[in-house]
Coordinates of C-alpha atoms in Angstrom, one line a residue:
M22 CA 24.7 39.1 39.0
A23 CA 25.3 38.1 42.4
V24 CA 28.0 36.6 44.5
V25 CA 26.8 33.7 46.7
D26 CA 28.5 32.8 50.0
R27 CA 29.3 29.4 51.6
E28 CA 25.9 29.5 53.4
G29 CA 23.9 30.0 50.4
R30 CA 23.2 33.5 51.1
V31 CA 23.5 36.7 48.6
R32 CA 26.7 38.6 49.7
T33 CA 26.1 41.4 47.0
A34 CA 24.0 41.6 44.0
N35 CA 24.1 44.3 41.1
R36 CA 21.3 46.6 40.0
A37 CA 20.4 44.7 37.2
L38 CA 19.6 41.6 39.2
E39 CA 17.4 43.7 41.7
A40 CA 15.6 45.3 38.7
L41 CA 15.1 41.9 37.0
L42 CA 13.3 40.5 40.1
G43 CA 11.7 43.6 41.1
A44 CA 13.5 44.0 44.4
V45 CA 14.4 47.4 46.1
P46 CA 18.1 48.5 46.2
D47 CA 20.3 46.2 48.3
G48 CA 17.0 44.2 49.2
L49 CA 18.8 41.0 48.0
V50 CA 21.9 41.4 50.3
A51 CA 21.9 38.5 52.8
A52 CA 19.0 37.1 51.4
P53 CA 18.8 33.1 50.9
V54 CA 19.4 32.0 47.4
T55 CA 16.2 29.8 47.9
G56 CA 14.3 33.3 47.9
L57 CA 15.1 34.7 44.8
G58 CA 12.3 35.1 42.3
G59 CA 9.9 32.9 44.2
M60 CA 11.7 29.7 43.3
E61 CA 10.2 26.9 45.5
L62 CA 11.0 23.6 43.6
A63 CA 13.6 21.4 45.2
D64 CA 15.0 19.8 41.8
T65 CA 18.7 19.1 41.6
D66 CA 19.7 19.4 38.2
L67 CA 22.0 22.3 38.3
L68 CA 23.7 20.5 41.3
R69 CA 23.9 17.5 38.9
G70 CA 25.4 19.7 36.2
V71 CA 28.2 21.1 38.7
R72 CA 29.2 17.5 39.7
G73 CA 28.8 15.8 36.4
G74 CA 29.4 18.7 33.8
A75 CA 26.1 18.5 32.2
R76 CA 24.3 21.3 30.8
D77 CA 20.4 21.2 31.5
D78 CA 18.2 23.3 29.3
G79 CA 14.9 21.9 30.6
A80 CA 11.8 24.0 31.1
R81 CA 10.9 23.5 34.7
E82 CA 10.7 26.0 37.6
A83 CA 13.9 25.7 39.8
S84 CA 14.6 26.3 43.2
T85 CA 17.4 28.5 44.0
R86 CA 17.8 26.2 47.0
D87 CA 19.5 23.9 44.2
V88 CA 21.9 26.9 43.3
G89 CA 23.0 26.9 46.9
H90 CA 23.6 23.3 46.9
A91 CA 25.4 23.7 43.8
R92 CA 27.4 26.4 45.2
S93 CA 28.4 24.3 48.2
A94 CA 29.3 21.5 45.9
A95 CA 31.4 23.7 43.8
G96 CA 33.3 25.2 46.9
Q97 CA 34.1 21.5 48.0
A98 CA 35.2 20.3 44.5
A99 CA 38.8 19.8 43.5
P100 CA 40.0 22.6 41.4
H101 CA 40.2 20.8 38.2
E102 CA 36.4 19.7 38.8
R103 CA 35.3 23.4 39.2
A104 CA 33.4 24.5 36.0
R105 CA 30.7 26.9 34.7
H106 CA 27.2 25.4 34.5
S107 CA 23.9 26.8 33.3
C108 CA 20.2 25.9 33.3
T109 CA 17.0 27.4 32.0
R110 CA 14.4 28.1 34.5
R111 CA 11.1 30.1 35.2
L112 CA 10.9 32.8 37.9
K113 CA 8.3 35.3 39.2
H114 CA 8.8 39.0 39.3
A115 CA 7.9 40.9 42.5
D116 CA 4.7 42.2 40.8
G117 CA 3.6 38.4 39.9
H118 CA 4.5 38.3 36.2
A119 CA 6.7 35.2 35.1
L120 CA 9.8 35.5 33.2
W121 CA 12.1 32.8 31.7
V122 CA 15.8 33.1 32.5
E123 CA 19.2 31.4 32.1
I124 CA 21.0 31.0 35.4
T125 CA 24.7 30.4 35.4
L126 CA 26.7 29.5 38.3
T127 CA 30.5 29.8 38.1
P128 CA 32.4 28.8 41.2
T129 CA 35.0 31.3 42.3
G130 CA 37.3 30.2 45.0
E131 CA 40.6 31.3 46.3
E132 CA 42.5 30.7 43.3
H133 CA 40.1 33.1 41.3
G134 CA 40.3 36.0 43.9
G135 CA 37.3 35.0 45.6
A136 CA 36.6 33.9 49.2
P137 CA 36.8 30.2 50.0
G138 CA 33.3 28.4 48.8
E139 CA 32.0 31.5 46.9
A140 CA 30.2 31.3 43.6
L141 CA 29.2 33.8 41.0
L142 CA 25.6 33.7 40.0
S143 CA 24.4 35.2 36.8
V144 CA 20.7 35.5 35.6
V145 CA 19.9 36.6 32.0
D146 CA 16.3 37.4 31.0
I147 CA 15.4 35.3 27.9
T148 CA 11.7 35.7 28.1
E149 CA 11.4 37.4 24.6
E150 CA 14.0 35.1 22.9
R151 CA 11.8 32.1 24.3
A152 CA 8.6 33.4 23.3
L153 CA 10.2 34.0 19.6
R154 CA 11.3 30.5 19.5
Q155 CA 7.7 29.4 20.4
R156 CA 6.3 31.6 17.8
L157 CA 8.6 30.1 15.1
R158 CA 8.1 26.6 16.4
H159 CA 4.3 27.2 16.1
L160 CA 4.9 28.5 12.4
E161 CA 7.3 25.7 11.4
M162 CA 4.6 23.0 12.8
H163 CA 1.4 24.4 11.5
D164 CA -0.1 24.5 8.0
P165 CA -0.5 28.3 6.9
V166 CA -3.8 27.4 5.0
T167 CA -5.8 25.7 7.6
R168 CA -3.8 26.6 10.7
L169 CA -3.9 22.7 11.6
P170 CA -0.8 21.0 12.9
N171 CA 1.3 20.0 9.7
R172 CA 2.8 17.0 8.7
A173 CA 6.0 17.2 11.0
L174 CA 4.0 17.9 14.2
F175 CA 1.6 15.0 13.3
F176 CA 4.3 12.4 13.1
E177 CA 6.0 14.0 16.2
R178 CA 2.7 13.5 18.2
L179 CA 2.3 10.1 16.6
G180 CA 5.4 9.0 18.1
S181 CA 4.5 10.0 21.4
S182 CA 1.2 8.4 21.3
L183 CA 3.0 5.2 20.5
T184 CA 4.9 5.3 23.8
E185 CA 2.6 7.3 26.1
S186 CA -1.0 5.8 25.6
S187 CA -2.3 4.8 28.9
T188 CA -4.8 2.4 27.2
G189 CA -2.3 0.8 24.9
R190 CA -4.4 1.5 21.9
V191 CA -4.4 4.3 19.1
G192 CA -6.6 5.1 16.2
L193 CA -6.2 6.9 13.1
C194 CA -8.7 8.4 10.3
Y195 CA -6.7 8.9 7.1
L196 CA -8.9 11.3 5.0
D197 CA -8.6 12.2 1.3
L198 CA -11.1 14.6 -0.3
D199 CA -12.9 13.2 -3.6
G200 CA -12.3 15.5 -6.7
F201 CA -10.4 18.2 -5.0
K202 CA -8.4 18.7 -8.0
A203 CA -11.1 19.3 -10.3
I204 CA -12.3 22.0 -8.0
N205 CA -8.7 23.6 -8.0
D206 CA -8.6 23.4 -11.8
T207 CA -12.1 24.9 -12.3
L208 CA -12.4 27.3 -9.5
G209 CA -8.8 28.2 -9.0
H210 CA -6.5 27.7 -6.0
R211 CA -7.8 30.6 -3.9
V212 CA -11.1 28.8 -3.8
G213 CA -9.4 25.5 -3.0
D214 CA -7.5 27.1 -0.1
E215 CA -10.8 28.3 1.2
L216 CA -12.5 24.9 0.8
L217 CA -9.6 23.2 2.9
A218 CA -9.8 25.9 5.6
E219 CA -13.6 25.2 5.8
V220 CA -12.9 21.5 5.9
A221 CA -10.4 21.9 8.7
Q222 CA -12.9 23.7 10.7
R223 CA -15.6 20.8 10.1
L224 CA -13.1 18.2 11.2
T225 CA -12.0 20.0 14.3
A226 CA -15.7 20.4 15.2
Q227 CA -16.1 16.7 15.0
C228 CA -13.2 15.9 17.4
D229 CA -12.6 16.3 21.1
K230 CA -9.4 17.7 22.7
R231 CA -7.7 14.3 22.8
T232 CA -7.8 13.9 19.1
L233 CA -5.2 15.7 16.8
V234 CA -6.6 17.1 13.7
A235 CA -3.8 17.5 11.0
R236 CA -3.2 18.4 7.4
L237 CA -0.6 16.2 5.8
G238 CA -0.6 17.9 2.6
G239 CA -2.6 18.7 -0.3
D240 CA -6.2 17.4 0.3
E241 CA -5.1 14.9 2.9
F242 CA -6.1 15.1 6.6
A243 CA -5.4 13.0 9.4
L244 CA -7.3 12.4 12.8
L245 CA -5.2 10.9 15.4
M246 CA -6.9 9.6 18.6
E247 CA -5.0 8.5 21.7
N248 CA -6.4 5.9 24.3
T249 CA -8.9 4.5 22.1
S250 CA -11.3 1.8 23.2
G251 CA -11.8 -0.1 20.0
P252 CA -12.5 0.2 16.2
E253 CA -16.1 1.4 16.8
Q254 CA -14.9 4.5 18.3
L255 CA -12.9 5.3 15.2
T256 CA -15.7 4.3 12.7
G257 CA -18.1 6.2 14.5
L258 CA -15.9 9.3 14.3
A259 CA -15.4 8.6 10.4
Q260 CA -19.2 8.5 10.0
A261 CA -19.7 11.7 11.9
V262 CA -17.0 13.3 9.7
L263 CA -18.7 12.0 6.4
R264 CA -21.9 13.4 7.5
S265 CA -20.5 17.0 8.4
L266 CA -18.9 17.1 4.9
Q267 CA -22.3 16.3 3.0
K268 CA -23.5 19.8 3.5
P269 CA -22.4 22.0 0.6
F270 CA -19.6 24.7 1.0
E271 CA -20.2 28.4 0.0
L272 CA -17.0 29.5 -1.2
D273 CA -16.8 33.1 -3.2
G274 CA -20.2 32.9 -4.3
N275 CA -19.9 29.2 -5.5
R276 CA -22.0 26.4 -3.9
V277 CA -19.4 23.5 -3.7
A278 CA -20.1 20.0 -2.8
V279 CA -17.4 17.6 -1.9
S280 CA -17.0 14.2 -0.5
A281 CA -14.1 12.3 1.4
S282 CA -12.7 8.7 1.5
I283 CA -11.5 7.4 4.9
G284 CA -9.1 4.9 5.8
V285 CA -9.5 3.8 9.4
V286 CA -7.1 2.0 11.5
E287 CA -7.3 1.2 15.2
R288 CA -5.0 -1.2 17.1
E289 CA -2.9 -2.1 20.0
I290 CA 0.3 -0.1 20.2
E291 CA 2.3 -3.2 21.2
G292 CA 3.9 -4.6 18.1
T293 CA 3.3 -1.6 15.6
S294 CA 5.2 1.5 14.7
A295 CA 4.6 4.9 13.2
T296 CA 5.5 3.4 9.9
A297 CA 3.2 0.5 10.0
L298 CA 0.3 2.4 11.3
M299 CA 0.6 4.9 8.3
Q300 CA 1.0 2.1 5.9
A301 CA -2.3 0.4 7.2
A302 CA -4.1 3.7 6.9
D303 CA -2.8 4.5 3.4
T304 CA -3.8 1.0 2.3
T305 CA -7.2 1.3 3.9
L306 CA -7.9 4.9 2.1
Y307 CA -6.8 3.1 -1.1
W308 CA -9.5 0.5 -0.5
A309 CA -12.3 3.2 0.5
K310 CA -11.3 4.8 -3.0
A311 CA -11.5 1.7 -5.0
D312 CA -14.8 0.6 -3.2
G313 CA -16.5 3.8 -4.5
K314 CA -15.3 6.8 -2.7
A315 CA -17.3 8.9 -0.1
R316 CA -17.2 6.2 2.4
W317 CA -15.2 4.9 5.3
T318 CA -13.3 1.6 5.2
L319 CA -11.7 -0.3 8.4
F320 CA -8.4 -2.0 8.0
D321 CA -8.9 -5.6 7.3
P322 CA -5.7 -7.8 8.2
E323 CA -6.9 -10.6 5.9
R324 CA -7.5 -8.3 2.9
N325 CA -4.2 -6.6 3.6
A326 CA -2.4 -10.0 3.7
H327 CA -4.1 -10.8 0.2
R328 CA -2.9 -7.4 -1.0
M329 CA 0.7 -8.2 0.1
T330 CA 0.7 -11.7 -1.3
R331 CA -0.2 -10.2 -4.7
Q332 CA 2.3 -7.5 -4.5
A333 CA 5.0 -10.0 -3.5
L334 CA 3.9 -12.2 -6.6
S335 CA 3.9 -9.3 -8.9
S336 CA 7.4 -8.1 -7.9
T337 CA 8.9 -11.5 -8.2
L338 CA 7.4 -12.8 -11.5
R339 CA 10.2 -11.7 -13.8
P340 CA 13.2 -13.0 -11.6
A341 CA 10.9 -16.4 -11.2
V342 CA 11.1 -16.7 -15.1
E343 CA 14.8 -16.2 -15.0
R344 CA 15.1 -18.7 -12.0
G345 CA 13.1 -21.4 -13.8
E346 CA 10.2 -21.6 -11.4
F347 CA 7.6 -22.2 -13.8
V348 CA 6.7 -25.6 -15.2
L349 CA 3.9 -26.9 -17.7
E350 CA 1.3 -29.4 -17.3
Y351 CA -0.6 -30.6 -20.6
Q352 CA -4.5 -31.5 -20.7
P353 CA -5.4 -33.3 -23.5
I354 CA -7.7 -32.4 -26.2
V355 CA -9.7 -35.3 -27.5
G356 CA -11.8 -36.1 -30.6
L357 CA -15.4 -36.6 -29.7
E358 CA -15.8 -39.4 -32.4
S359 CA -12.6 -41.3 -31.8
E360 CA -12.0 -40.1 -28.1
V361 CA -8.2 -40.2 -29.0
P362 CA -6.1 -37.3 -28.0
E363 CA -5.7 -34.9 -31.1
G364 CA -3.9 -32.3 -29.1
V365 CA -2.9 -30.8 -25.7
E366 CA -3.2 -27.4 -24.0
A367 CA -0.2 -26.1 -22.3
L368 CA -1.1 -24.9 -18.7
V369 CA 1.7 -23.2 -16.7
R370 CA 2.3 -23.5 -13.1
W371 CA 4.4 -21.6 -10.7
R372 CA 6.4 -23.5 -8.1
H373 CA 6.7 -20.8 -5.7
P374 CA 9.3 -21.1 -3.1
Q375 CA 7.1 -19.7 -0.5
F376 CA 3.5 -20.2 -1.5
G377 CA 3.8 -23.6 -3.1
T378 CA 2.4 -24.4 -6.5
L379 CA 0.2 -21.7 -7.8
G380 CA -2.4 -22.0 -10.8
P381 CA -2.4 -19.3 -13.5
D382 CA -5.3 -17.7 -12.0
R383 CA -3.0 -16.5 -9.3
F384 CA -0.5 -14.8 -11.4
I385 CA -1.3 -14.5 -15.2
G386 CA -3.6 -11.3 -14.3
L387 CA -0.4 -9.8 -12.4
A388 CA 1.8 -10.5 -15.4
E389 CA -0.4 -9.0 -17.8
E390 CA -0.6 -5.9 -15.4
N391 CA 3.0 -5.3 -15.2
G392 CA 4.4 -6.5 -18.4
A393 CA 6.0 -9.8 -17.1
I394 CA 3.4 -11.8 -19.4
V395 CA 6.0 -11.1 -22.5
P396 CA 9.1 -13.0 -21.0
L397 CA 6.7 -15.7 -19.3
G398 CA 4.7 -16.1 -22.5
R399 CA 7.6 -16.5 -24.6
W400 CA 9.1 -19.1 -22.3
V401 CA 5.9 -21.0 -22.0
L402 CA 5.6 -21.0 -26.1
A403 CA 9.3 -22.1 -26.5
E404 CA 8.9 -24.9 -23.7
A405 CA 5.7 -26.2 -25.2
C406 CA 7.0 -26.4 -28.6
R407 CA 10.4 -28.1 -27.2
Q408 CA 8.0 -30.6 -25.6
T409 CA 5.9 -31.1 -28.7
R410 CA 9.2 -31.7 -30.6
E411 CA 10.0 -34.4 -28.0
W412 CA 6.6 -36.2 -28.3
L413 CA 6.9 -35.9 -32.1
D414 CA 10.2 -37.7 -32.2
A415 CA 9.0 -40.4 -29.8
H416 CA 5.7 -40.9 -31.6
P417 CA 5.9 -39.9 -35.2
E418 CA 2.7 -42.1 -36.0
R419 CA 0.6 -40.0 -33.6
P420 CA 1.4 -36.4 -34.0
I421 CA -0.4 -33.9 -31.8
F422 CA -0.7 -30.2 -31.7
V423 CA 0.0 -28.1 -28.5
S424 CA -2.3 -25.2 -27.8
V425 CA -0.6 -22.2 -26.0
N426 CA -2.6 -19.2 -24.3
V427 CA -1.4 -15.8 -25.5
A428 CA -2.3 -12.5 -24.1
V429 CA -3.2 -9.6 -26.2
R430 CA -0.6 -7.5 -24.7
Q431 CA 2.1 -10.1 -26.1
A432 CA 1.2 -8.9 -29.5
W433 CA 1.4 -5.3 -28.4
D434 CA 4.6 -5.2 -26.3
S435 CA 6.6 -7.8 -28.2
D436 CA 7.0 -9.1 -31.7
L437 CA 4.9 -12.0 -31.3
V438 CA 5.4 -13.1 -35.0
S439 CA 8.8 -13.2 -35.1
D440 CA 9.1 -14.9 -31.6
V441 CA 6.8 -17.7 -33.0
E442 CA 8.9 -17.9 -36.1
Q443 CA 11.9 -18.2 -34.1
I444 CA 10.8 -20.8 -31.8
L445 CA 9.2 -22.8 -34.4
A446 CA 12.7 -22.8 -36.5
D447 CA 14.6 -23.5 -33.1
S448 CA 12.3 -26.5 -32.0
G449 CA 11.7 -28.0 -35.5
V450 CA 8.0 -28.1 -34.9
P451 CA 5.6 -27.8 -37.9
A452 CA 3.5 -24.7 -37.7
A453 CA 0.4 -26.8 -38.1
L454 CA 1.1 -28.5 -34.6
L455 CA 0.9 -25.1 -33.0
Q456 CA -2.4 -23.6 -31.9
L457 CA -2.5 -20.0 -30.3
E458 CA -5.5 -19.4 -28.0
L459 CA -6.7 -15.8 -27.2
T460 CA -9.9 -15.0 -25.4
E461 CA -12.8 -13.8 -27.1
S462 CA -12.8 -10.3 -25.7
A463 CA -9.1 -9.9 -26.9
V464 CA -9.6 -11.3 -30.4
M465 CA -13.0 -9.5 -31.1
G466 CA -11.5 -6.1 -29.7
S467 CA -8.4 -6.5 -32.0
A468 CA -7.2 -3.9 -34.3
G469 CA -4.0 -2.7 -35.8
R470 CA -0.9 -4.3 -34.4
P471 CA -2.6 -7.4 -32.9
L472 CA -4.9 -8.3 -35.9
R473 CA -1.9 -7.8 -38.1
A474 CA 0.0 -10.4 -36.0
L475 CA -2.9 -13.0 -35.9
Q476 CA -3.2 -12.6 -39.8
A477 CA 0.6 -13.1 -40.2
L478 CA 0.7 -16.2 -37.8
S479 CA -2.4 -17.7 -39.7
E480 CA -0.6 -17.3 -43.0
M481 CA 2.3 -19.1 -41.4
G482 CA 0.3 -22.0 -40.9
V483 CA -0.2 -21.5 -37.2
R484 CA -3.9 -22.3 -35.9
I485 CA -5.7 -19.5 -34.2
A486 CA -8.4 -20.4 -31.5
I487 CA -10.9 -18.3 -29.7
D488 CA -10.9 -19.2 -26.1
D489 CA -14.1 -18.9 -23.7
F490 CA -16.1 -18.4 -26.8
G491 CA -19.6 -17.2 -25.9
T492 CA -18.9 -15.1 -22.8
G493 CA -17.5 -11.8 -24.5
Y494 CA -18.6 -9.7 -27.4
S495 CA -20.0 -12.4 -29.6
N496 CA -19.6 -10.1 -32.6
L497 CA -20.5 -12.9 -35.2
A498 CA -20.2 -10.6 -38.1
Y499 CA -16.6 -9.7 -37.0
L500 CA -15.8 -13.3 -36.4
S501 CA -16.2 -14.0 -40.2
R502 CA -13.4 -11.6 -41.1
L503 CA -10.9 -13.0 -38.5
P504 CA -8.2 -15.4 -39.1
V505 CA -9.7 -18.1 -36.8
H506 CA -9.6 -21.8 -37.0
T507 CA -11.4 -22.9 -33.9
L508 CA -13.7 -21.9 -31.3
K509 CA -13.5 -23.3 -27.6
L510 CA -17.0 -23.0 -26.1
D511 CA -16.9 -21.7 -22.6
G512 CA -17.5 -24.4 -20.0
T513 CA -20.6 -22.7 -18.6
F514 CA -22.6 -23.7 -21.7
V515 CA -21.3 -27.5 -21.3
R516 CA -22.2 -27.5 -17.6
G517 CA -25.8 -26.8 -18.4
F518 CA -26.1 -29.9 -20.2
Q519 CA -26.3 -31.6 -17.1
T520 CA -27.9 -30.2 -14.0
A521 CA -29.6 -31.5 -11.0
R522 CA -33.0 -31.1 -12.7
G523 CA -31.6 -32.6 -16.0
P524 CA -30.4 -30.9 -19.2
N525 CA -30.8 -27.3 -19.9
P526 CA -32.6 -27.0 -23.3
A527 CA -31.7 -23.5 -23.7
D528 CA -28.0 -24.2 -23.4
E529 CA -28.2 -27.1 -25.7
T530 CA -29.9 -24.8 -28.3
I531 CA -27.2 -22.2 -28.1
V532 CA -24.5 -24.7 -28.5
T533 CA -26.2 -26.4 -31.5
A534 CA -26.4 -22.9 -33.0
L535 CA -22.7 -22.0 -32.6
V536 CA -21.4 -25.4 -33.7
Q537 CA -23.5 -25.2 -36.9
L538 CA -22.6 -21.4 -37.3
A539 CA -18.8 -22.5 -36.8
H540 CA -19.0 -25.3 -39.3
Q541 CA -20.6 -23.1 -41.9
L542 CA -17.7 -20.6 -41.4
G543 CA -15.2 -23.5 -41.9
L544 CA -14.3 -23.7 -38.2
T545 CA -13.8 -26.6 -35.8
V546 CA -15.5 -26.5 -32.3
T547 CA -13.8 -27.6 -29.0
A548 CA -16.0 -27.8 -25.9
E549 CA -14.4 -27.1 -22.6
C550 CA -15.0 -28.6 -19.1
V551 CA -16.5 -31.8 -20.3
E552 CA -16.9 -33.7 -16.9
S553 CA -19.3 -36.7 -17.7
R554 CA -20.1 -39.2 -20.5
Q555 CA -23.7 -37.7 -20.7
Q556 CA -22.1 -34.2 -21.7
A557 CA -19.6 -36.0 -24.1
E558 CA -22.3 -38.0 -25.9
R559 CA -24.8 -35.1 -26.1
L560 CA -21.9 -32.7 -27.6
R561 CA -20.9 -35.5 -30.0
G562 CA -24.7 -35.7 -31.2
I563 CA -24.8 -32.2 -31.7
G564 CA -21.8 -32.3 -34.0
C565 CA -19.0 -30.9 -31.8
D566 CA -15.5 -31.8 -33.1
S567 CA -13.6 -32.2 -29.9
G568 CA -13.7 -31.8 -26.2
Q569 CA -11.5 -31.0 -23.2
G570 CA -12.2 -31.6 -19.4
W571 CA -11.7 -34.1 -16.5
Y572 CA -14.0 -36.8 -18.1
F573 CA -11.3 -37.2 -20.6
A574 CA -8.0 -36.4 -18.5
R575 CA -6.9 -34.1 -15.9
P576 CA -3.8 -31.8 -16.5
M577 CA -0.8 -34.0 -16.6
T578 CA 3.0 -34.2 -16.9
P579 CA 5.0 -34.5 -20.1
G580 CA 5.8 -38.1 -19.1
Q581 CA 2.1 -38.9 -18.6
V582 CA 1.4 -37.6 -22.1
H583 CA 4.2 -39.9 -23.5
Q584 CA 2.3 -42.8 -22.0
R585 CA -1.2 -41.6 -23.6
L586 CA 0.5 -41.4 -27.0
A587 CA 1.8 -45.1 -26.5
P588 CA 0.5 -47.7 -29.2
G589 CA -2.8 -49.0 -27.9
A590 CA -3.3 -46.1 -25.4
R591 CA -6.3 -43.8 -25.4

């Protein structure tokens, strides 16, 4: 401790302060405060603390000149403004070694028994405490297996990078080892940890000092590069990392080969955030895995927009059914001999409030993935039957059937037979006027519950059709044992009837054989994608029963179907 006078000189100092600074006995008396501990920097943090009442724990070397200024300010302040203030600074011992101290200035003044303008200066050695805190922080911020920065330090550094980059750009390689779990399961976690440590060394060897290599957890690593110049810099690093990992690892007598998938993101800092950068990296890593692993993939905004759209559609499918955003259009199925509509196929459309009207190719696959196909399929079936009843009431002399597509998941995840039975009863549509379409792969692979459902529906009088026939399993022996009434030939065969070079004889031969086979099995045949008179005539000559396509009619509204069913219309 020391007492500092109005002129900023030490009036008296105790032996502890002399020993702390390496001064001889009474060697500090009359010395200017600016000379204590070799402090030369002229910052005024402590002075601001005395005036404003703030405490500064910053880690900068302090000038004890500031202490003198603070002492003067304290002496001049009103009694109620005088207070105790501290700061943390680095000093030098007389022998040259550095030490960290906490300096506290307490204005005394006459009311505290001191001379006017005096202040009490105390200095506490916190070198060991500070070193311990640094060691603890290192342990807290580093992974014990690889000794790399951990997730916490990575995100701390990432946040700094997004505010301090001089070039305004930042890049990230997000890496995941392929098949690491299998190594852990077969060779044990100890060998797995050895592998992670070896991988960490190879990653570090590929990076310069400006690139942070971190382990985010498990077998995930991140390479964060500041002040990047463009995507090529990051893709070059990713390629170098892949090459470095191709060399097998020797672990506990085992020769282990691993690969990695890397998501690469490089972009301007402006307009991005740590969350957005990590989401992009995670998405791109998923692409690298999905594209075959052992590769890097660069973030593609267009591909990501498609993914985001897909995700948005998937998450809103079920609510859209409840909100009534779906509508049905109907495409006529025409008898080839009469060219009169015998039925219609119900085609669902989604009138999306953001993306406009969407065809089934945009959302049916998503609905099958997330299970929304069950409520959507039930609604389509009910609406199609309701509309068929309306046509039947308006045109009893021209009854037409309605054909509704059914996903095999509807037979697994719902009571399809009960649903159909209830919908037919509610709508009053005869079972013979309902046709259910399933794809060839779904029907041919049916077993257990789906097959029993088809048999029960057939016994109920509902027609069963195989859609896109000729492109799936084509298990003709199995076909004879299925409760099927109609085959719908895939449009690829029909298109071959008319090409730039003329008809394709192979397609015509195949279709002829399929039609003959179907008739021998007691089935009818509908040709899809009929787009010209020539195709219709050739299909009629082959013996095909009905056709569907733009030559006959495009998908239409229920009102347009009404018009087609009016007397004299075709």
